[in-house]
PDB file of C-alpha atoms in Angstrom:
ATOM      1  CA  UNK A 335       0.000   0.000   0.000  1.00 77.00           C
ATOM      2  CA  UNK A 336       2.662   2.543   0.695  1.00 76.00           C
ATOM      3  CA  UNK A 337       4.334   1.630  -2.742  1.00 78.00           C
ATOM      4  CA  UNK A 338       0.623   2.659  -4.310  1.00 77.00           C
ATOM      5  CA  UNK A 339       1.095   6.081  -2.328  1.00 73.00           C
ATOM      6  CA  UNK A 340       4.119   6.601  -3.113  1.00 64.00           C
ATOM      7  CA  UNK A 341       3.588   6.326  -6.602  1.00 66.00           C
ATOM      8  CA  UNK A 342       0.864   8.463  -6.917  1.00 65.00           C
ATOM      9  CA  UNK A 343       2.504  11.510  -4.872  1.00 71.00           C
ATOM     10  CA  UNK A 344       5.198  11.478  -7.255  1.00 67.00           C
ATOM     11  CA  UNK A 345       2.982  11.489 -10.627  1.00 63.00           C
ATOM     12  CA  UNK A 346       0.987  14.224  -9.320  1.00 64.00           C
ATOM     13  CA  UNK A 347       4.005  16.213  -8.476  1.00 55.00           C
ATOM     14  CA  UNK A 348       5.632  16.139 -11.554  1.00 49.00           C
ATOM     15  CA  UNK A 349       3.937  18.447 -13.310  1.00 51.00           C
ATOM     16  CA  UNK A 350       5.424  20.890 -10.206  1.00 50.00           C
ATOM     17  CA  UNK A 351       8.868  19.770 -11.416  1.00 48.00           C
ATOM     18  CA  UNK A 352       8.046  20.835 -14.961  1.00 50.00           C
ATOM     19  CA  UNK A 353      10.817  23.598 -16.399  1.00 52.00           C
ATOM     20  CA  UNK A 354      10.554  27.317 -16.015  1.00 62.00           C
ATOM     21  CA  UNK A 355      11.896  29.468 -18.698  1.00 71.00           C
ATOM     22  CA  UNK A 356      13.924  31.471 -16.533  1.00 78.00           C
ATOM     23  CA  UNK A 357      15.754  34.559 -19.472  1.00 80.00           C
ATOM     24  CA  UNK A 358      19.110  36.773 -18.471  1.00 82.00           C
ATOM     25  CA  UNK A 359      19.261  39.988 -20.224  1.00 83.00           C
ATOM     26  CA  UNK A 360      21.660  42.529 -20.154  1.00 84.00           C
ATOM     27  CA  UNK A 361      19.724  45.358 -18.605  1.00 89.00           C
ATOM     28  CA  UNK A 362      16.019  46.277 -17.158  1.00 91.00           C
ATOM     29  CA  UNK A 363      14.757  47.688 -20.983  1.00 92.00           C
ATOM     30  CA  UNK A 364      15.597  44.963 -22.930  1.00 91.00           C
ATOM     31  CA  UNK A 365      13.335  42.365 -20.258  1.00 91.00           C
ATOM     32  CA  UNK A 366      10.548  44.804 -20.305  1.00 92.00           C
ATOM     33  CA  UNK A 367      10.457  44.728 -24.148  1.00 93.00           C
ATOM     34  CA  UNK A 368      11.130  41.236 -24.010  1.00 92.00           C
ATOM     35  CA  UNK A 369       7.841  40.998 -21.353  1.00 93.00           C
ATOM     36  CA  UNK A 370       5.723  43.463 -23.959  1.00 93.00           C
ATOM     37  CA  UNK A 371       6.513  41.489 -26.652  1.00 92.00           C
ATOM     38  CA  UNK A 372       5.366  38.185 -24.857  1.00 92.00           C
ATOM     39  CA  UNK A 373       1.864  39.603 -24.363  1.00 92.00           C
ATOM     40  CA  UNK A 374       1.629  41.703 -27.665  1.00 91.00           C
ATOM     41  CA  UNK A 375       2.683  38.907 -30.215  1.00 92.00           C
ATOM     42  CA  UNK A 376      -0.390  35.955 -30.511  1.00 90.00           C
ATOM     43  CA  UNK A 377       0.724  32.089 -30.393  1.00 89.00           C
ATOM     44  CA  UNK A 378       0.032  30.817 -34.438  1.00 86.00           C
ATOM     45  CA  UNK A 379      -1.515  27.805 -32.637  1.00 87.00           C
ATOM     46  CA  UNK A 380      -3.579  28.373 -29.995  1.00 83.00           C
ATOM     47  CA  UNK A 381      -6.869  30.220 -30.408  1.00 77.00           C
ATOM     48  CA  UNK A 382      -6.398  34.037 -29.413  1.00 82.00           C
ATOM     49  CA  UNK A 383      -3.809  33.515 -26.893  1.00 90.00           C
ATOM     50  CA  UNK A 384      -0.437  35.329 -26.326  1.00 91.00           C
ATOM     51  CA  UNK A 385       2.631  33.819 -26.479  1.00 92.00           C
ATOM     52  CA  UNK A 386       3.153  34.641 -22.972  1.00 90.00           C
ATOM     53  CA  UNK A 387       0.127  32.633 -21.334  1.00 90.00           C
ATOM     54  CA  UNK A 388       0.876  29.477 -24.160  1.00 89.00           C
ATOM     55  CA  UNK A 389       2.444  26.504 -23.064  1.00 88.00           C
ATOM     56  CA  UNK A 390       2.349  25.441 -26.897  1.00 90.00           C
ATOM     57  CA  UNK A 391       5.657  23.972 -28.324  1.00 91.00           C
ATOM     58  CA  UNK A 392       5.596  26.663 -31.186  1.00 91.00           C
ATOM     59  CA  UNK A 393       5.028  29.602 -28.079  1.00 90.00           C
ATOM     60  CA  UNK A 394       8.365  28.056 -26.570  1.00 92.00           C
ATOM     61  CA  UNK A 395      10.064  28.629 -30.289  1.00 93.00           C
ATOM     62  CA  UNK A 396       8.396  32.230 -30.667  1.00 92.00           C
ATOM     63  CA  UNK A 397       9.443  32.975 -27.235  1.00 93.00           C
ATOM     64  CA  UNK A 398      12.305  31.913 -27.812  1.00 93.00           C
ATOM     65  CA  UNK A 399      13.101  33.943 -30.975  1.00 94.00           C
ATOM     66  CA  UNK A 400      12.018  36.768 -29.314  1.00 94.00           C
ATOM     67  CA  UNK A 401      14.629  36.263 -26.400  1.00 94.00           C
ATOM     68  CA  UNK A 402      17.214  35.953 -29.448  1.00 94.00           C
ATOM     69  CA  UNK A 403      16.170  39.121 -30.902  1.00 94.00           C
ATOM     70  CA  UNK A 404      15.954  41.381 -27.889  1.00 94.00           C
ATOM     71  CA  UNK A 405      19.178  40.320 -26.757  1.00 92.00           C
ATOM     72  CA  UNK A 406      20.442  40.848 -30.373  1.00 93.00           C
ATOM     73  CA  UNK A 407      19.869  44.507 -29.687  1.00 92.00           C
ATOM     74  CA  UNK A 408      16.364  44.255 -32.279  1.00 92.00           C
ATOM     75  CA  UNK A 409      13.894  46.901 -31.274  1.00 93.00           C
ATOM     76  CA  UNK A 410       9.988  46.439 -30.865  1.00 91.00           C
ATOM     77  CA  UNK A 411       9.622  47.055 -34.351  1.00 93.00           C
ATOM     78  CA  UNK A 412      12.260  44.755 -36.178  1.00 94.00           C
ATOM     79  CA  UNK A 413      10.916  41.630 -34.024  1.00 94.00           C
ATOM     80  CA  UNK A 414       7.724  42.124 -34.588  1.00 93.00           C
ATOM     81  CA  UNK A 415       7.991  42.762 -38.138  1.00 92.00           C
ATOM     82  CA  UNK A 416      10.399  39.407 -37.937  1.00 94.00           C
ATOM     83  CA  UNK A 417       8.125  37.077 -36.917  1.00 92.00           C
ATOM     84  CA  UNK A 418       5.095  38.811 -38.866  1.00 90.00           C
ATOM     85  CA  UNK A 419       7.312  37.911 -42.096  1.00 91.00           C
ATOM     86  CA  UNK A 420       7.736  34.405 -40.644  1.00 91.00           C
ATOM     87  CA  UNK A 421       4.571  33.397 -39.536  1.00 87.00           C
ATOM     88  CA  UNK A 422       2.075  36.083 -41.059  1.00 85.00           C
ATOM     89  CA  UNK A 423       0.228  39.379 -40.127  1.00 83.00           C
ATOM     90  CA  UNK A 424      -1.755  36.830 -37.153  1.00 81.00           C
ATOM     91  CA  UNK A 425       0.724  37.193 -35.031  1.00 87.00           C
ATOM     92  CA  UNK A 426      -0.261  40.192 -33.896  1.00 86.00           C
ATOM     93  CA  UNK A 427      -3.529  41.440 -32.278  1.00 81.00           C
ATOM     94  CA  UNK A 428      -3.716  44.866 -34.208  1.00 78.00           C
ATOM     95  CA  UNK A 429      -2.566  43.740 -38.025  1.00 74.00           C
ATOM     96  CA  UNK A 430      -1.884  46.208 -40.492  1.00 77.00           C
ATOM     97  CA  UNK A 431      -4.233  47.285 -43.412  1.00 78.00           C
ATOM     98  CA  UNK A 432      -2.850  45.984 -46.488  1.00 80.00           C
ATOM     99  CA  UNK A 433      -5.178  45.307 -49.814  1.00 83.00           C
ATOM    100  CA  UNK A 434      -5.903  41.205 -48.497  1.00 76.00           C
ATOM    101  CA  UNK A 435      -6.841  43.039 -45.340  1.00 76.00           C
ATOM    102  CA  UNK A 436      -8.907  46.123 -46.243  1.00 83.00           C
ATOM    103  CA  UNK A 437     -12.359  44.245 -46.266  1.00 79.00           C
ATOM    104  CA  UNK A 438     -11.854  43.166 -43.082  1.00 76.00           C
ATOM    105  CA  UNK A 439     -11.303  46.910 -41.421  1.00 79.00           C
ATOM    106  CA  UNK A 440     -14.309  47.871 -43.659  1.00 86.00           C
ATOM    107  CA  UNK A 441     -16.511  45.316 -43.858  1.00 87.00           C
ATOM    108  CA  UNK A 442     -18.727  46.808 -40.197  1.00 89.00           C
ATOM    109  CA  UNK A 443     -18.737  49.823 -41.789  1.00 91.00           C
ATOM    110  CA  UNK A 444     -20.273  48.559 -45.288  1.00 92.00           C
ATOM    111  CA  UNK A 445     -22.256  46.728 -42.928  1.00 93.00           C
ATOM    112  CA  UNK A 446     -23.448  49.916 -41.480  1.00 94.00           C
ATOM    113  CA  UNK A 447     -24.060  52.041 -44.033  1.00 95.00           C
ATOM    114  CA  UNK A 448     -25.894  48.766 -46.186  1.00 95.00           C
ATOM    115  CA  UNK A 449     -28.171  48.906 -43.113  1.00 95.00           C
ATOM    116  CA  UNK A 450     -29.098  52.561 -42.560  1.00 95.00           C
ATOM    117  CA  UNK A 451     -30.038  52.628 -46.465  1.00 95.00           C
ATOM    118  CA  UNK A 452     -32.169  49.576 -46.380  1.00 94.00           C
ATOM    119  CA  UNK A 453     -33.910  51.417 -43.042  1.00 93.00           C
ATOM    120  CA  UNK A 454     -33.909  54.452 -45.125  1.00 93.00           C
ATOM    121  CA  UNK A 455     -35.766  52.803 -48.611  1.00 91.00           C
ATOM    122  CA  UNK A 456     -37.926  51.186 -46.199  1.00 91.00           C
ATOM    123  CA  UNK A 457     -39.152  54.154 -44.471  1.00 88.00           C
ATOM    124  CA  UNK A 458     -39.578  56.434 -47.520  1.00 86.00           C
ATOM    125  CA  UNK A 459     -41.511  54.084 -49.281  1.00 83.00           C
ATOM    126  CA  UNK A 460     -44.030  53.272 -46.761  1.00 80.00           C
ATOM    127  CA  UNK A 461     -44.680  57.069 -46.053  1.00 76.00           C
ATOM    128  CA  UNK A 462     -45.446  57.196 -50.097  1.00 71.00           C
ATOM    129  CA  UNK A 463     -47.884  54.211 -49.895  1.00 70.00           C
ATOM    130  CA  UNK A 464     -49.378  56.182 -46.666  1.00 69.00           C
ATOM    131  CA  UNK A 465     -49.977  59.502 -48.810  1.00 70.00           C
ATOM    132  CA  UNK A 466     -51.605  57.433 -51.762  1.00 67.00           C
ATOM    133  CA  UNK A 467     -54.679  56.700 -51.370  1.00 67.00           C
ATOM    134  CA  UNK A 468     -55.569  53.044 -51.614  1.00 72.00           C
ATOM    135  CA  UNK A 469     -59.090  53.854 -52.973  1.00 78.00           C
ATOM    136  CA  UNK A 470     -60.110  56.457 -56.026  1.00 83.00           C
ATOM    137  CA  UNK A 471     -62.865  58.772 -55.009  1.00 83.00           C
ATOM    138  CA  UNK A 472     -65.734  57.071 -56.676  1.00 87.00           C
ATOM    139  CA  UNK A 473     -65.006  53.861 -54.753  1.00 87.00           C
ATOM    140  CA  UNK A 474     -64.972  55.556 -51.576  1.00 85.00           C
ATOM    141  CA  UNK A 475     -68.036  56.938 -51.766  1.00 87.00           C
ATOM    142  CA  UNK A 476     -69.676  53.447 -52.783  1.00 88.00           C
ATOM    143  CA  UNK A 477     -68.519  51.895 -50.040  1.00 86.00           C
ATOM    144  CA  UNK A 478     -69.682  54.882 -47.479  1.00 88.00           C
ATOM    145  CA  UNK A 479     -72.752  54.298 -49.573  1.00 89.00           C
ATOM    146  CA  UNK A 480     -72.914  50.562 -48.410  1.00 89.00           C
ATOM    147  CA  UNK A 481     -71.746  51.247 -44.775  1.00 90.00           C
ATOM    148  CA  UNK A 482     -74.506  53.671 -44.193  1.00 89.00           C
ATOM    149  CA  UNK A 483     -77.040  51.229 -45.442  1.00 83.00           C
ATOM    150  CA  UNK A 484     -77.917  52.644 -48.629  1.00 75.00           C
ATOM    151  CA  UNK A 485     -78.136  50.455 -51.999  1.00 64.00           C
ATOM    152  CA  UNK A 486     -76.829  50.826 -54.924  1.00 55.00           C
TER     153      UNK A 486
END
């Protein structure tokens, strides 16, 4: 029984023992850009989730690579403009508009502007069907003829 128990207390306490990325930089700036860039640049893999918070073998890589960079002296700019020509434009949350992108920064806005002159048609054209009257003069008096009783 103790051979059970002590098998199970050391499964469940490996995944305590699992490794730490632990980074050395050369001074305070380049591990704050190194942090921003963690949370700014989104893991390829995982749905909507920053590099930083992925435990993804390609967020190791891209973490990685950005470690490379900062300490390579790169700025903000030059890494994030590396690994957008590596692995696309999705690797960042705010992507720039280019002509494969345009649609979707104006696509609500289309959107928009389709539905305010659909509203718009709509609402003219049932105040002109309110103004026209639905019966010619003749026919309205024939039928206040037959509501009041009288025959034709």
């Amino acid at each position: 029984m103790r051979i059970i128990t002590l098998l199970l207390i050391s499964l469940m306490s490996s995944a305590g023992l699992a490794a730490i990325q632990v980074y050395e930089f050369d001074n305070q700036e380049q591990e704050v850009l190194y942090q921003q860039l963690t949370k700014e640049l989104r893991c390829p893999k995982c749905q909507n989730q920053n590099i930083a918070d992925s435990n993804a073998p390609l967020a190791q890589d891209l973490r990685q690579k950005a470690y490379e960079l900062v300490k390579e002296g790169k700025n903000r700019e030059q890494v994030v403009d590396y690994m957008a020509a590596r692995f696309g434009n999705f690797v960042t949350y705010d992507p720039p508009m280019t002509p494969a992108t345009i649609f979707l920064w104006l696509g609500p806005l289309f959107f928009v502007l389709g539905g305010l002159a659909v509203l718009v048609f709509r609402t003219r054209k049932n105040a002109a069907l309110a103004e026209k009257p639905v019966m010619d003069p003749a026919e309205q008096a024939r039928l206040e003829r037959i509501l009041n009783g009288d025959k034709d």
